[in-house]
Short mmCIF file of C-alpha atoms and ligand atoms in Angstrom, two decimals:
data_model
loop_
_atom_site.label_atom_id
_atom_site.label_comp_id
_atom_site.label_asym_id
_atom_site.label_seq_id
_atom_site.Cartn_x
_atom_site.Cartn_y
_atom_site.Cartn_z
CA MET A 125 -17.12 61.67 -22.51
CA PRO A 126 -19.42 63.27 -25.06
CA ALA A 127 -20.40 66.47 -23.25
CA GLN A 128 -18.01 69.41 -23.43
CA ARG A 129 -17.91 71.28 -20.18
CA SER A 130 -16.54 74.64 -19.28
CA ALA A 131 -16.93 74.61 -15.56
CA SER A 132 -15.91 78.20 -15.09
CA THR A 133 -18.87 79.73 -16.85
CA ARG A 134 -21.98 77.72 -16.01
CA GLY A 135 -23.60 76.54 -12.83
CA GLN A 136 -23.81 79.91 -11.12
CA LEU A 137 -26.70 80.41 -8.75
CA ALA A 138 -28.18 83.63 -7.45
CA VAL A 139 -30.63 83.52 -4.55
CA ARG A 140 -31.94 87.02 -3.87
CA ASP A 141 -34.05 88.17 -0.93
CA VAL A 142 -35.87 84.88 -0.70
CA SER A 143 -38.59 84.56 1.91
CA LYS A 144 -40.89 81.61 2.33
CA SER A 145 -43.77 80.90 4.65
CA PHE A 146 -46.18 78.05 5.16
CA THR A 147 -49.70 78.38 6.43
CA VAL A 148 -50.59 75.69 8.93
CA ASN A 149 -54.09 75.65 10.42
CA GLY A 150 -54.60 79.28 9.46
CA ALA A 151 -51.38 80.46 11.06
CA ARG A 152 -48.48 81.66 9.02
CA ILE A 153 -45.05 80.26 9.77
CA ASP A 154 -42.11 82.18 8.37
CA VAL A 155 -39.59 79.56 7.41
CA LEU A 156 -37.07 81.60 5.41
CA ARG A 157 -36.52 85.33 5.64
CA ASP A 158 -34.49 87.43 3.20
CA VAL A 159 -32.02 84.77 2.22
CA SER A 160 -29.51 86.00 -0.37
CA LEU A 161 -26.63 83.93 -1.63
CA GLU A 162 -24.47 83.99 -4.74
CA VAL A 163 -22.80 80.72 -5.66
CA ALA A 164 -20.00 80.68 -8.22
CA ALA A 165 -19.82 78.10 -11.00
CA GLY A 166 -17.99 75.05 -9.74
CA GLU A 167 -18.16 76.12 -6.13
CA PHE A 168 -18.94 73.72 -3.28
CA VAL A 169 -21.23 75.39 -0.78
CA ALA A 170 -22.32 73.69 2.42
CA ILE A 171 -25.47 74.97 4.07
CA LEU A 172 -25.38 74.19 7.76
CA GLY A 173 -28.03 74.63 10.41
CA PRO A 174 -30.03 72.89 13.09
CA SER A 175 -32.93 70.64 12.24
CA GLY A 176 -36.02 72.61 11.24
CA CYS A 177 -34.21 75.83 10.26
CA GLY A 178 -35.34 75.66 6.64
CA LYS A 179 -32.45 73.94 4.85
CA SER A 180 -34.59 71.47 2.90
CA THR A 181 -37.07 74.21 2.13
CA LEU A 182 -34.30 76.37 0.65
CA LEU A 183 -32.92 73.46 -1.38
CA ARG A 184 -36.38 72.65 -2.74
CA LEU A 185 -36.77 76.26 -3.86
CA ILE A 186 -33.39 76.16 -5.62
CA SER A 187 -34.28 72.84 -7.27
CA GLY A 188 -37.50 74.29 -8.62
CA LEU A 189 -39.66 71.72 -6.81
CA ASP A 190 -41.42 74.55 -4.96
CA ARG A 191 -42.07 77.88 -6.66
CA ASP A 192 -44.19 79.50 -3.99
CA TYR A 193 -41.87 82.08 -2.41
CA ARG A 194 -40.91 85.73 -2.49
CA GLY A 195 -37.65 86.90 -4.02
CA SER A 196 -35.81 85.45 -6.97
CA ILE A 197 -33.64 82.45 -7.72
CA SER A 198 -31.73 82.09 -10.95
CA GLN A 199 -29.16 79.81 -12.50
CA ASP A 200 -26.74 81.33 -14.98
CA GLY A 201 -28.88 84.43 -15.16
CA GLU A 202 -32.14 82.63 -15.92
CA ALA A 203 -34.96 82.42 -13.44
CA ILE A 204 -35.54 78.90 -12.15
CA THR A 205 -39.14 78.14 -13.05
CA GLY A 206 -39.30 74.44 -12.26
CA THR A 207 -37.17 71.36 -11.99
CA GLY A 208 -34.71 71.00 -14.84
CA LEU A 209 -32.15 68.62 -16.25
CA ASP A 210 -29.46 71.12 -15.35
CA ARG A 211 -29.95 70.50 -11.63
CA GLY A 212 -29.57 67.08 -10.06
CA ILE A 213 -30.82 66.35 -6.58
CA VAL A 214 -29.96 63.71 -4.00
CA PHE A 215 -31.96 63.18 -0.83
CA GLN A 216 -31.23 61.60 2.55
CA GLU A 217 -33.01 58.40 1.56
CA PRO A 218 -31.70 57.09 -1.75
CA ARG A 219 -35.25 56.76 -3.18
CA LEU A 220 -34.31 53.92 -5.53
CA PHE A 221 -37.03 51.86 -7.17
CA PRO A 222 -36.86 48.42 -5.51
CA TRP A 223 -37.96 46.60 -8.68
CA ALA A 224 -35.20 48.14 -10.80
CA THR A 225 -31.48 47.37 -10.98
CA VAL A 226 -28.78 49.95 -10.24
CA TRP A 227 -28.41 50.42 -14.00
CA GLN A 228 -32.14 50.96 -14.48
CA ASN A 229 -32.37 53.29 -11.49
CA VAL A 230 -29.53 55.43 -12.81
CA ALA A 231 -31.07 55.32 -16.30
CA LEU A 232 -34.28 56.79 -14.88
CA GLY A 233 -32.34 60.01 -14.34
CA LEU A 234 -32.06 60.24 -18.13
CA LYS A 235 -35.71 59.67 -18.91
CA ASN A 236 -36.25 63.12 -20.43
CA ALA A 237 -32.72 63.83 -21.55
CA PRO A 238 -32.19 64.86 -25.18
CA MET A 239 -29.33 62.40 -25.71
CA SER A 240 -28.79 59.54 -28.12
CA GLU A 241 -29.14 56.01 -26.75
CA SER A 242 -25.43 55.42 -27.02
CA ALA A 243 -24.60 58.69 -25.22
CA LYS A 244 -27.04 57.63 -22.50
CA ARG A 245 -25.35 54.25 -22.14
CA ASP A 246 -21.94 55.92 -21.94
CA SER A 247 -23.08 58.34 -19.28
CA ILE A 248 -24.71 55.58 -17.22
CA THR A 249 -21.58 53.42 -17.39
CA ALA A 250 -19.31 56.36 -16.58
CA HIS A 251 -21.32 57.46 -13.57
CA ILE A 252 -21.79 53.99 -12.13
CA ALA A 253 -18.00 53.69 -12.29
CA LEU A 254 -17.50 57.19 -10.90
CA VAL A 255 -19.39 56.32 -7.71
CA GLY A 256 -17.52 53.03 -7.34
CA LEU A 257 -20.37 50.68 -8.23
CA ASP A 258 -18.61 48.83 -11.05
CA GLY A 259 -19.80 45.26 -10.93
CA PHE A 260 -23.12 46.19 -9.25
CA ALA A 261 -24.97 47.53 -12.28
CA GLN A 262 -27.28 44.52 -12.30
CA ALA A 263 -27.80 44.45 -8.51
CA TYR A 264 -31.16 45.37 -6.98
CA PRO A 265 -31.46 47.92 -4.16
CA HIS A 266 -32.06 45.22 -1.52
CA GLN A 267 -28.68 43.77 -2.42
CA LEU A 268 -26.89 47.06 -1.63
CA SER A 269 -25.63 48.47 1.66
CA GLY A 270 -26.88 51.92 2.67
CA GLY A 271 -23.69 53.53 1.39
CA MET A 272 -23.92 51.73 -1.95
CA ALA A 273 -27.54 52.75 -2.36
CA GLN A 274 -26.60 56.36 -1.72
CA ARG A 275 -23.80 56.08 -4.29
CA ALA A 276 -26.37 54.87 -6.81
CA ALA A 277 -28.55 57.87 -5.98
CA ILE A 278 -25.59 60.20 -6.55
CA ALA A 279 -24.93 58.52 -9.92
CA ARG A 280 -28.57 59.08 -10.84
CA GLY A 281 -28.28 62.75 -9.83
CA LEU A 282 -25.21 63.19 -12.04
CA VAL A 283 -26.10 61.07 -15.05
CA ASN A 284 -27.68 64.00 -16.93
CA ARG A 285 -24.42 65.88 -16.52
CA PRO A 286 -26.14 68.72 -14.69
CA ARG A 287 -24.33 71.95 -13.89
CA VAL A 288 -25.53 71.90 -10.32
CA LEU A 289 -25.97 69.03 -7.88
CA LEU A 290 -28.12 69.66 -4.82
CA LEU A 291 -27.64 67.29 -1.90
CA ASP A 292 -30.02 67.23 1.06
CA GLU A 293 -28.30 65.50 4.00
CA PRO A 294 -27.23 62.69 1.66
CA PHE A 295 -25.21 60.87 4.31
CA GLY A 296 -27.47 61.57 7.28
CA ALA A 297 -28.77 58.02 7.53
CA LEU A 298 -25.38 56.30 7.23
CA ASP A 299 -23.09 55.06 9.99
CA ALA A 300 -20.16 57.32 10.87
CA LEU A 301 -17.48 55.33 9.06
CA THR A 302 -19.46 55.01 5.85
CA ARG A 303 -20.34 58.69 6.04
CA ALA A 304 -16.67 59.67 6.39
CA ARG A 305 -15.79 57.52 3.40
CA LEU A 306 -18.56 58.91 1.23
CA GLN A 307 -17.51 62.45 2.13
CA ILE A 308 -14.09 61.71 0.68
CA GLU A 309 -15.66 60.15 -2.39
CA LEU A 310 -17.99 63.11 -2.87
CA GLN A 311 -15.00 65.44 -2.79
CA GLN A 312 -13.38 63.34 -5.54
CA ILE A 313 -16.58 63.28 -7.59
CA TRP A 314 -16.91 67.05 -7.32
CA ALA A 315 -13.29 67.51 -8.41
CA HIS A 316 -13.89 65.19 -11.35
CA GLU A 317 -17.23 66.62 -12.52
CA LYS A 318 -16.25 70.27 -11.97
CA ILE A 319 -19.82 71.26 -11.22
CA THR A 320 -21.47 73.37 -8.57
CA MET A 321 -22.53 71.47 -5.48
CA ILE A 322 -24.79 72.63 -2.68
CA LEU A 323 -24.80 70.31 0.29
CA VAL A 324 -27.30 70.73 3.09
CA THR A 325 -26.23 69.22 6.38
CA HIS A 326 -26.53 69.56 10.14
CA ASP A 327 -23.08 68.02 10.60
CA VAL A 328 -20.47 70.70 11.30
CA ASP A 329 -17.52 68.47 10.42
CA GLU A 330 -19.09 67.44 7.13
CA ALA A 331 -19.80 71.05 6.17
CA VAL A 332 -16.30 72.25 7.02
CA PHE A 333 -14.59 69.26 5.41
CA LEU A 334 -16.41 69.63 2.09
CA GLY A 335 -17.34 73.26 1.61
CA ASP A 336 -15.44 76.03 -0.13
CA ARG A 337 -17.81 78.06 1.98
CA VAL A 338 -20.07 77.15 4.86
CA VAL A 339 -23.31 79.09 5.05
CA VAL A 340 -24.75 78.95 8.56
CA LEU A 341 -28.51 79.28 8.82
CA ALA A 342 -30.10 80.45 12.03
CA PRO A 343 -33.59 79.15 12.82
CA ARG A 344 -37.05 80.67 13.21
CA PRO A 345 -37.17 82.14 10.71
CA GLY A 346 -34.37 80.58 8.68
CA ARG A 347 -31.87 83.23 7.68
CA ILE A 348 -28.17 83.42 7.01
CA SER A 349 -26.32 84.19 10.21
CA ASP A 350 -22.80 83.91 8.86
CA ILE A 351 -20.73 82.63 5.94
CA PHE A 352 -17.29 81.10 6.43
CA ASP A 353 -14.63 80.72 3.75
CA ILE A 354 -12.67 77.50 4.05
CA PRO A 355 -9.19 78.16 2.71
CA ALA A 356 -7.85 74.61 3.18
CA PRO A 357 -6.24 73.09 0.09
CA ARG A 358 -7.78 70.10 -1.69
CA PRO A 359 -7.94 67.23 -1.49
CA ARG A 360 -8.57 67.90 2.15
CA THR A 361 -7.36 66.01 5.17
CA ARG A 362 -9.40 66.05 8.33
CA GLY A 363 -6.58 67.15 10.62
CA ASP A 364 -5.84 70.32 8.60
CA ASP A 365 -5.24 73.24 10.97
CA SER A 366 -7.41 75.67 9.05
CA LEU A 367 -10.33 73.22 9.12
CA ILE A 368 -10.03 72.94 12.87
CA ARG A 369 -9.95 76.73 13.24
CA VAL A 370 -13.03 77.26 11.07
CA ARG A 371 -14.84 74.45 12.87
CA LYS A 372 -14.42 76.29 16.16
CA ALA A 373 -15.68 79.53 14.69
CA VAL A 374 -18.68 77.78 13.13
CA LEU A 375 -19.55 76.13 16.43
CA ARG A 376 -19.42 79.50 18.18
CA THR A 377 -21.86 80.93 15.65
CA LEU A 378 -24.23 77.98 16.02
CA GLU A 379 -24.18 78.35 19.79
CA SER A 380 -24.97 82.05 19.68
CA ASP A 381 -27.78 81.40 17.17
CA ASP A 382 -29.37 79.13 19.76
CA THR A 383 -30.66 82.16 21.61
CA SER A 384 -32.51 83.52 18.58
CA GLU A 385 -36.08 84.72 18.70
CA PRO A 386 -38.74 82.14 19.54
CA ILE A 387 -41.02 80.84 16.83
CA ARG A 388 -43.29 83.61 15.64
CA THR A 389 -46.54 82.98 13.95
CA ALA A 390 -49.09 85.38 12.58
CA THR A 391 -52.55 84.66 11.29
CA ALA A 392 -52.69 84.11 7.55
CA ALA A 393 -54.76 87.26 7.07
CA GLU A 394 -52.35 89.39 9.05
CA GLY A 395 -49.39 87.99 7.19
CA ALA A 396 -50.82 88.16 3.69
CA ALA A 397 -48.17 89.79 1.54
P1 ADP B 415 -34.61 71.49 7.81
O1 ADP B 415 -34.41 70.84 6.49
O2 ADP B 415 -33.62 72.56 8.11
O3 ADP B 415 -34.67 70.50 8.94
P2 ADP B 415 -37.20 72.19 6.74
O4 ADP B 415 -36.88 73.07 5.60
O5 ADP B 415 -37.58 70.80 6.44
O6 ADP B 415 -36.01 72.24 7.80
O7 ADP B 415 -38.40 72.82 7.56
C1 ADP B 415 -38.33 74.14 8.08
C2 ADP B 415 -39.62 74.46 8.79
O8 ADP B 415 -40.67 74.51 7.85
C3 ADP B 415 -40.02 73.45 9.84
O9 ADP B 415 -40.55 74.15 10.93
C4 ADP B 415 -41.05 72.63 9.16
O10 ADP B 415 -41.97 72.13 10.09
C5 ADP B 415 -41.70 73.64 8.24
N1 ADP B 415 -42.23 73.00 7.03
C6 ADP B 415 -41.52 72.38 6.07
N2 ADP B 415 -42.31 71.93 5.08
C7 ADP B 415 -43.57 72.29 5.42
C8 ADP B 415 -44.86 72.15 4.80
N3 ADP B 415 -44.98 71.54 3.61
N4 ADP B 415 -45.92 72.64 5.44
C9 ADP B 415 -45.79 73.28 6.60
N5 ADP B 415 -44.63 73.47 7.25
C10 ADP B 415 -43.53 72.99 6.67
MG1 MG B 416 -34.16 68.86 5.99
#
Protein backbone atom coordinates (compact mmCIF):
# COMPACT_ATOMS: atom_id res chain seq x y z
CA MET A 1 0.00 0.00 0.00
CA PRO A 2 1.59 3.27 -1.06
CA ALA A 3 0.07 5.68 1.45
CA GLN A 4 1.68 5.91 4.88
CA ARG A 5 -0.90 6.36 7.56
CA SER A 6 -0.61 7.38 11.15
CA ALA A 7 -4.11 6.83 12.34
CA SER A 8 -3.54 8.34 15.74
CA THR A 9 -2.95 11.86 14.55
CA ARG A 10 -5.30 12.61 11.67
CA GLY A 11 -9.00 12.33 11.13
CA GLN A 12 -10.09 14.31 14.16
CA LEU A 13 -13.33 16.22 13.84
CA ALA A 14 -14.60 19.12 15.90
CA VAL A 15 -18.22 20.20 15.58
CA ARG A 16 -18.81 23.29 17.71
CA ASP A 17 -22.14 24.93 18.52
CA VAL A 18 -23.62 24.04 15.17
CA SER A 19 -27.13 25.23 14.44
CA LYS A 20 -28.93 24.88 11.15
CA SER A 21 -32.31 26.00 9.92
CA PHE A 22 -34.21 25.77 6.67
CA THR A 23 -36.75 28.26 5.46
CA VAL A 24 -39.78 26.60 3.94
CA ASN A 25 -42.56 28.78 2.55
CA GLY A 26 -41.35 31.74 4.58
CA ALA A 27 -41.27 29.83 7.86
CA ARG A 28 -38.04 28.96 9.56
CA ILE A 29 -37.53 25.40 10.71
CA ASP A 30 -34.76 24.83 13.21
CA VAL A 31 -33.28 21.49 12.30
CA LEU A 32 -30.12 21.44 14.43
CA ARG A 33 -29.50 23.43 17.59
CA ASP A 34 -26.15 23.87 19.32
CA VAL A 35 -24.67 20.55 18.35
CA SER A 36 -21.12 20.10 19.65
CA LEU A 37 -19.13 16.93 19.22
CA GLU A 38 -15.45 16.08 19.26
CA VAL A 39 -14.44 12.93 17.41
CA ALA A 40 -11.00 11.43 17.95
CA ALA A 41 -8.84 10.22 15.08
CA GLY A 42 -9.70 6.63 14.32
CA GLU A 43 -12.84 6.66 16.40
CA PHE A 44 -16.10 5.03 15.29
CA VAL A 45 -19.02 7.25 16.22
CA ALA A 46 -22.61 6.23 15.60
CA ILE A 47 -25.18 8.99 15.43
CA LEU A 48 -28.58 7.62 16.32
CA GLY A 49 -31.98 9.25 16.20
CA PRO A 50 -35.48 8.97 14.84
CA SER A 51 -36.28 9.78 11.25
CA GLY A 52 -36.34 13.53 10.61
CA CYS A 53 -34.21 14.54 13.61
CA GLY A 54 -31.45 16.03 11.47
CA LYS A 55 -28.93 13.20 11.11
CA SER A 56 -28.45 13.56 7.35
CA THR A 57 -28.34 17.32 7.71
CA LEU A 58 -25.54 17.04 10.27
CA LEU A 59 -23.61 14.59 8.10
CA ARG A 60 -23.94 16.85 5.06
CA LEU A 61 -22.52 19.74 7.09
CA ILE A 62 -19.56 17.61 8.20
CA SER A 63 -18.98 16.44 4.63
CA GLY A 64 -18.86 20.01 3.40
CA LEU A 65 -21.78 19.50 1.00
CA ASP A 66 -23.72 22.23 2.83
CA ARG A 67 -21.93 25.24 4.28
CA ASP A 68 -24.95 27.27 5.33
CA TYR A 69 -25.01 26.93 9.12
CA ARG A 70 -23.95 28.64 12.32
CA GLY A 71 -21.05 27.37 14.41
CA SER A 72 -17.88 25.73 13.22
CA ILE A 73 -16.79 22.37 11.91
CA SER A 74 -13.16 21.44 11.46
CA GLN A 75 -11.07 18.43 10.60
CA ASP A 76 -7.61 18.21 12.11
CA GLY A 77 -7.83 21.83 13.15
CA GLU A 78 -8.78 23.17 9.72
CA ALA A 79 -12.21 24.54 8.96
CA ILE A 80 -14.16 22.38 6.53
CA THR A 81 -14.96 24.68 3.64
CA GLY A 82 -16.32 22.20 1.11
CA THR A 83 -16.16 18.58 0.12
CA GLY A 84 -12.65 17.18 0.12
CA LEU A 85 -10.71 14.08 -0.77
CA ASP A 86 -10.01 13.57 2.91
CA ARG A 87 -13.65 12.71 3.62
CA GLY A 88 -15.44 9.86 1.90
CA ILE A 89 -19.20 9.53 2.00
CA VAL A 90 -21.58 6.62 1.53
CA PHE A 91 -25.34 7.03 1.24
CA GLN A 92 -28.32 4.73 1.78
CA GLU A 93 -28.67 4.15 -1.95
CA PRO A 94 -25.36 3.06 -3.46
CA ARG A 95 -25.60 5.72 -6.23
CA LEU A 96 -23.55 3.69 -8.70
CA PHE A 97 -23.53 4.67 -12.36
CA PRO A 98 -25.49 1.93 -14.18
CA TRP A 99 -23.39 2.22 -17.35
CA ALA A 100 -20.10 1.70 -15.50
CA THR A 101 -18.53 -1.45 -14.08
CA VAL A 102 -17.67 -1.89 -10.40
CA TRP A 103 -14.08 -1.03 -11.28
CA GLN A 104 -15.09 2.12 -13.13
CA ASN A 105 -17.50 3.17 -10.39
CA VAL A 106 -14.81 2.80 -7.75
CA ALA A 107 -12.33 4.60 -10.02
CA LEU A 108 -14.69 7.58 -10.16
CA GLY A 109 -13.87 8.16 -6.50
CA LEU A 110 -10.32 8.94 -7.63
CA LYS A 111 -11.21 11.37 -10.38
CA ASN A 112 -9.52 14.35 -8.71
CA ALA A 113 -6.95 12.51 -6.66
CA PRO A 114 -3.31 13.58 -7.01
CA MET A 115 -2.05 10.01 -7.45
CA SER A 116 -0.12 8.28 -10.18
CA GLU A 117 -2.05 5.92 -12.46
CA SER A 118 -0.38 2.90 -10.95
CA ALA A 119 -1.13 4.06 -7.38
CA LYS A 120 -4.74 4.54 -8.47
CA ARG A 121 -4.90 1.03 -9.89
CA ASP A 122 -3.41 -0.39 -6.70
CA SER A 123 -5.88 1.43 -4.52
CA ILE A 124 -8.85 0.36 -6.67
CA THR A 125 -7.74 -3.28 -6.60
CA ALA A 126 -7.07 -3.17 -2.86
CA HIS A 127 -10.43 -1.65 -2.00
CA ILE A 128 -12.46 -3.89 -4.27
CA ALA A 129 -10.80 -6.80 -2.45
CA LEU A 130 -11.29 -5.17 0.94
CA VAL A 131 -15.07 -5.07 0.48
CA GLY A 132 -15.15 -8.65 -0.78
CA LEU A 133 -15.90 -7.94 -4.43
CA ASP A 134 -12.94 -9.81 -5.91
CA GLY A 135 -14.10 -11.31 -9.16
CA PHE A 136 -16.83 -8.66 -9.66
CA ALA A 137 -14.65 -5.79 -10.86
CA GLN A 138 -16.07 -6.08 -14.37
CA ALA A 139 -19.70 -6.57 -13.25
CA TYR A 140 -22.30 -3.87 -13.84
CA PRO A 141 -24.56 -2.59 -11.04
CA HIS A 142 -27.61 -4.50 -12.35
CA GLN A 143 -25.63 -7.71 -11.90
CA LEU A 144 -25.08 -7.01 -8.18
CA SER A 145 -27.29 -7.72 -5.17
CA GLY A 146 -28.17 -4.77 -2.92
CA GLY A 147 -25.45 -5.75 -0.46
CA MET A 148 -22.83 -6.04 -3.20
CA ALA A 149 -23.80 -2.66 -4.61
CA GLN A 150 -23.40 -1.11 -1.17
CA ARG A 151 -19.99 -2.77 -0.82
CA ALA A 152 -18.98 -1.15 -4.10
CA ALA A 153 -20.15 2.21 -2.77
CA ILE A 154 -18.05 1.72 0.37
CA ALA A 155 -15.02 0.87 -1.81
CA ARG A 156 -15.60 4.07 -3.76
CA GLY A 157 -15.80 6.04 -0.50
CA LEU A 158 -12.49 4.58 0.67
CA VAL A 159 -10.50 4.49 -2.55
CA ASN A 160 -9.00 7.96 -1.97
CA ARG A 161 -7.71 6.74 1.38
CA PRO A 162 -9.62 9.46 3.23
CA ARG A 163 -9.08 10.08 6.92
CA VAL A 164 -12.79 10.14 7.60
CA LEU A 165 -15.61 8.06 6.17
CA LEU A 166 -19.15 9.36 6.63
CA LEU A 167 -21.94 6.83 6.26
CA ASP A 168 -25.59 7.87 6.04
CA GLU A 169 -27.79 4.86 6.84
CA PRO A 170 -25.70 2.75 4.46
CA PHE A 171 -27.53 -0.48 5.25
CA GLY A 172 -31.02 0.97 5.66
CA ALA A 173 -32.33 -0.47 2.41
CA LEU A 174 -30.95 -3.98 2.90
CA ASP A 175 -32.67 -7.05 4.31
CA ALA A 176 -31.90 -7.88 7.94
CA LEU A 177 -29.49 -10.73 7.26
CA THR A 178 -27.47 -8.81 4.69
CA ARG A 179 -27.42 -5.81 7.00
CA ALA A 180 -26.06 -7.90 9.88
CA ARG A 181 -23.36 -9.30 7.64
CA LEU A 182 -22.34 -5.91 6.30
CA GLN A 183 -22.15 -4.54 9.83
CA ILE A 184 -19.56 -7.20 10.62
CA GLU A 185 -17.70 -6.41 7.42
CA LEU A 186 -17.76 -2.69 8.13
CA GLN A 187 -16.23 -3.35 11.54
CA GLN A 188 -13.43 -5.29 9.83
CA ILE A 189 -12.91 -2.57 7.22
CA TRP A 190 -12.69 0.08 9.93
CA ALA A 191 -10.15 -2.01 11.86
CA HIS A 192 -8.13 -2.45 8.68
CA GLU A 193 -8.23 1.15 7.44
CA LYS A 194 -7.74 2.72 10.88
CA ILE A 195 -9.72 5.79 9.94
CA THR A 196 -12.45 7.79 11.60
CA MET A 197 -15.97 6.64 10.80
CA ILE A 198 -19.22 8.42 11.48
CA LEU A 199 -22.26 6.27 10.91
CA VAL A 200 -25.74 7.75 10.91
CA THR A 201 -28.48 5.28 11.65
CA HIS A 202 -31.92 4.90 13.18
CA ASP A 203 -31.16 1.30 14.13
CA VAL A 204 -30.29 1.00 17.83
CA ASP A 205 -28.64 -2.40 17.47
CA GLU A 206 -26.50 -1.22 14.57
CA ALA A 207 -25.36 1.87 16.48
CA VAL A 208 -24.49 -0.07 19.63
CA PHE A 209 -22.81 -2.91 17.75
CA LEU A 210 -20.53 -0.64 15.73
CA GLY A 211 -19.90 2.51 17.72
CA ASP A 212 -17.12 3.33 20.15
CA ARG A 213 -19.67 5.92 21.15
CA VAL A 214 -23.33 6.34 20.33
CA VAL A 215 -24.52 9.92 20.05
CA VAL A 216 -28.28 10.10 20.50
CA LEU A 217 -30.02 12.99 18.76
CA ALA A 218 -33.37 14.21 19.98
CA PRO A 219 -35.72 15.71 17.39
CA ARG A 220 -37.26 19.12 16.75
CA PRO A 221 -34.83 20.71 16.82
CA GLY A 222 -32.10 18.11 16.43
CA ARG A 223 -29.75 18.25 19.39
CA ILE A 224 -27.60 15.84 21.31
CA SER A 225 -29.59 14.31 24.13
CA ASP A 226 -26.97 11.86 25.36
CA ILE A 227 -23.69 10.17 24.44
CA PHE A 228 -22.96 6.57 25.39
CA ASP A 229 -19.52 4.97 25.55
CA ILE A 230 -19.50 1.38 24.37
CA PRO A 231 -16.76 -0.42 26.27
CA ALA A 232 -17.19 -3.82 24.57
CA PRO A 233 -13.99 -5.30 23.15
CA ARG A 234 -13.51 -5.76 19.40
CA PRO A 235 -14.21 -7.56 17.27
CA ARG A 236 -17.62 -7.46 18.81
CA THR A 237 -20.13 -10.23 19.25
CA ARG A 238 -23.80 -9.41 19.36
CA GLY A 239 -24.52 -11.23 22.62
CA ASP A 240 -21.90 -9.26 24.59
CA ASP A 241 -23.32 -8.29 27.99
CA SER A 242 -22.10 -4.71 27.85
CA LEU A 243 -23.76 -4.21 24.45
CA ILE A 244 -27.04 -5.43 25.86
CA ARG A 245 -26.74 -3.08 28.84
CA VAL A 246 -25.97 -0.04 26.70
CA ARG A 247 -28.78 -0.96 24.31
CA LYS A 248 -31.27 -0.77 27.17
CA ALA A 249 -29.96 2.59 28.30
CA VAL A 250 -30.07 3.95 24.75
CA LEU A 251 -33.66 2.78 24.32
CA ARG A 252 -34.64 4.51 27.56
CA THR A 253 -33.14 7.77 26.28
CA LEU A 254 -34.92 7.47 22.94
CA GLU A 255 -38.22 6.86 24.69
CA SER A 256 -37.86 9.88 26.94
CA ASP A 257 -36.87 12.03 23.94
CA ASP A 258 -40.21 11.14 22.39
CA THR A 259 -41.92 13.65 24.63
CA SER A 260 -39.75 16.54 23.44
CA GLU A 261 -41.14 19.88 22.40
CA PRO A 262 -43.40 19.94 19.34
CA ILE A 263 -42.11 21.32 16.08
CA ARG A 264 -41.55 25.04 16.42
CA THR A 265 -41.46 27.36 13.50
CA ALA A 266 -40.90 31.06 13.34
CA THR A 267 -41.28 33.37 10.40
CA ALA A 268 -38.08 33.93 8.47
CA ALA A 269 -38.00 37.60 9.47
CA GLU A 270 -38.45 36.81 13.14
CA GLY A 271 -35.78 34.16 13.03
CA ALA A 272 -33.20 36.06 11.02
CA ALA A 273 -29.92 35.68 12.86
P1 LIG B 1 -32.86 12.52 9.24
O1 LIG B 1 -31.70 12.24 8.37
O2 LIG B 1 -32.55 12.44 10.70
O3 LIG B 1 -34.05 11.67 8.92
P2 LIG B 1 -32.86 15.09 7.92
O4 LIG B 1 -31.56 15.68 8.31
O5 LIG B 1 -32.96 14.51 6.56
O6 LIG B 1 -33.31 14.03 9.02
O7 LIG B 1 -33.99 16.19 8.04
C1 LIG B 1 -34.21 16.89 9.25
C2 LIG B 1 -35.33 17.88 9.05
O8 LIG B 1 -34.92 18.88 8.14
C3 LIG B 1 -36.60 17.28 8.49
O9 LIG B 1 -37.68 17.88 9.12
C4 LIG B 1 -36.55 17.64 7.04
O10 LIG B 1 -37.83 17.77 6.52
C5 LIG B 1 -35.83 18.97 7.07
N1 LIG B 1 -35.06 19.20 5.85
C6 LIG B 1 -34.00 18.49 5.41
N2 LIG B 1 -33.51 18.98 4.26
C7 LIG B 1 -34.28 20.05 3.96
C8 LIG B 1 -34.28 21.03 2.91
N3 LIG B 1 -33.35 20.98 1.93
N4 LIG B 1 -35.21 21.98 2.93
C9 LIG B 1 -36.10 22.05 3.92
N5 LIG B 1 -36.17 21.19 4.95
C10 LIG B 1 -35.28 20.21 4.98
MG1 LIG C 1 -31.46 10.87 6.85
